Short mmCIF file of C-alpha atoms in Angstrom, two decimals:
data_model
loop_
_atom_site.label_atom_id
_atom_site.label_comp_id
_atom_site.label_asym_id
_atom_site.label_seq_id
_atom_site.Cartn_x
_atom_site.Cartn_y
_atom_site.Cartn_z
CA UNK A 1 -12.59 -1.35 -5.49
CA UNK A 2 -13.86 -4.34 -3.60
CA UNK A 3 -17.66 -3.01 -3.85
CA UNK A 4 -16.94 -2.40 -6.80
CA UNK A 5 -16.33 -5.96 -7.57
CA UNK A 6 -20.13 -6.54 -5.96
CA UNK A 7 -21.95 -4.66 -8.33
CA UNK A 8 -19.59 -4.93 -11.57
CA UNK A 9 -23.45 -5.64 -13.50
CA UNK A 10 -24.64 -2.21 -12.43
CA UNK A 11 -23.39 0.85 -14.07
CA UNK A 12 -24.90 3.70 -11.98
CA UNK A 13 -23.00 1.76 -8.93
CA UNK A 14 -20.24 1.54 -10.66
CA UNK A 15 -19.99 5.10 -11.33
CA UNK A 16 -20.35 5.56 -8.06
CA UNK A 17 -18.12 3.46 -6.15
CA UNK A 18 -15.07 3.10 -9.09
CA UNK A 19 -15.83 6.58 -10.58
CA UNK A 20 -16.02 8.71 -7.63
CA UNK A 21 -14.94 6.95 -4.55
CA UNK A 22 -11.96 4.81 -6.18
CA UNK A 23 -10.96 8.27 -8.45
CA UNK A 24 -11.47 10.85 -5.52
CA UNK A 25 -9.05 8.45 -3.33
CA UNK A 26 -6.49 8.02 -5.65
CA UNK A 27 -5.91 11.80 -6.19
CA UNK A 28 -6.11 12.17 -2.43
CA UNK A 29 -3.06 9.53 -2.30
CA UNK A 30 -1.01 11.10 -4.86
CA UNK A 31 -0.16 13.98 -3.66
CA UNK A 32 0.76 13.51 0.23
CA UNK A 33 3.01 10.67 -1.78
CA UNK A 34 4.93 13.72 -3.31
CA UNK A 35 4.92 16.04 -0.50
CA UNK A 36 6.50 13.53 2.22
CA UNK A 37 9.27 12.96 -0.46
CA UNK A 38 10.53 16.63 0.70
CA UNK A 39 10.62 15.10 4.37
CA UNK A 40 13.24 12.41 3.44
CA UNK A 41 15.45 13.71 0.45
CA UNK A 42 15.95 17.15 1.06
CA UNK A 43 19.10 16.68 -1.05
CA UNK A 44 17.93 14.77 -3.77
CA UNK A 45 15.02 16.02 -4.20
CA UNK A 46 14.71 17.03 -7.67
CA UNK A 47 15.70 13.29 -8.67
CA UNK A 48 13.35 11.33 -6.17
CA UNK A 49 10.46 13.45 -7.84
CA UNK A 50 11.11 12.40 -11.08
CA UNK A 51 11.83 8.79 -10.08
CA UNK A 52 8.68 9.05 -8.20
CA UNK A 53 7.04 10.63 -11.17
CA UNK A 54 8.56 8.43 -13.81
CA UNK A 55 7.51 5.20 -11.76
CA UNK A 56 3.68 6.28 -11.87
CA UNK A 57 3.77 6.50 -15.45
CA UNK A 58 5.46 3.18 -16.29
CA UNK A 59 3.07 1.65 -14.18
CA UNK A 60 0.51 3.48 -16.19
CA UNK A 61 1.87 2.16 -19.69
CA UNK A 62 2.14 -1.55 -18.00
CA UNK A 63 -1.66 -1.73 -16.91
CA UNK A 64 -2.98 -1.81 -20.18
CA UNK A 65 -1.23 -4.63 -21.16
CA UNK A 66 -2.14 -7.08 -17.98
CA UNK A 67 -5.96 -5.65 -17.76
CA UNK A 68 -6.78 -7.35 -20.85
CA UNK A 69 -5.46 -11.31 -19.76
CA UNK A 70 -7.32 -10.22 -15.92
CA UNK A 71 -10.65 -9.23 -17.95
CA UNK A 72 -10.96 -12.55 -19.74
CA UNK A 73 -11.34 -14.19 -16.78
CA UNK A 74 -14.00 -12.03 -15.06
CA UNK A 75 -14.52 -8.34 -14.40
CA UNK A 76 -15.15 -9.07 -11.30
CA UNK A 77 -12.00 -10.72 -10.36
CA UNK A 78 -10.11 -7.96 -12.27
CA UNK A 79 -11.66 -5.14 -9.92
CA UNK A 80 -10.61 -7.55 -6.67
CA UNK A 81 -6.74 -7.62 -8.49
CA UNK A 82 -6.54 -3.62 -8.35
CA UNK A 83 -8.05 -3.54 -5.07
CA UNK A 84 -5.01 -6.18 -3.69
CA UNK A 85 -2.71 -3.42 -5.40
CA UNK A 86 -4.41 -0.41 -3.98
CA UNK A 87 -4.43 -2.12 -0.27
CA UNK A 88 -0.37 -2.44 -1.37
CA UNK A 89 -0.41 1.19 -1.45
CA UNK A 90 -2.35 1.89 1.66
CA UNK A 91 -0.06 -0.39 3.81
CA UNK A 92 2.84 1.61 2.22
CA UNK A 93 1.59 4.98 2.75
CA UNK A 94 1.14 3.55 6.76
CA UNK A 95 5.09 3.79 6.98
CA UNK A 96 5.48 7.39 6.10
CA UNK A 97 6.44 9.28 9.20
CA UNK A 98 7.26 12.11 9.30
CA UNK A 99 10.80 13.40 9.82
CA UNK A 100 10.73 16.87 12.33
#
């Protein structure tokens, strides 16, 4: 996301580094997010999915609505705002251990 931010004037890089390289990671992410939920709540399983689910898309239904005040100011600064939240993510994912 941050490179992306470099070369926000150049489509082809942009399809490059958002489309493939930002996309690519972010279903790479997803899904060891859902599968480590089965090392912590074997009991509540069924319900930490769905919150887990159900968080993902309100997110989703937010972004649209904060994109647009980020993209006034510059498209560049909007792509370094995402990239703050997806390094959020990564230093989450960093305390997932897990349980034997």
């Amino acid at each position: 996301m941050v490179l992306s931010s470099f070369f926000h004037d150049r489509v082809e890089v942009l399809m490059l580094t958002f489309g493939l390289m930002f996309g690519g990671g972010s279903s790479l992410a997803y899904t060891p997010s859902l599968v480590i939920l089965g090392h912590y709540f074997k009991r509540w399983l069924g319900l930490v999915n769905g919150l887990f689910t159900a968080g993902s898309s309100l997110f989703t239904i937010i972004l649209p609505f904060i994109l647009p005040y980020l993209l006034d100011i510059s498209l560049e600064i909007t792509f370094r705002f995402l990239a703050g939240m997806t390094a959020f993510l990564m230093v989450c994912s960093l305390i997932f251990k897990p349980l034997m």
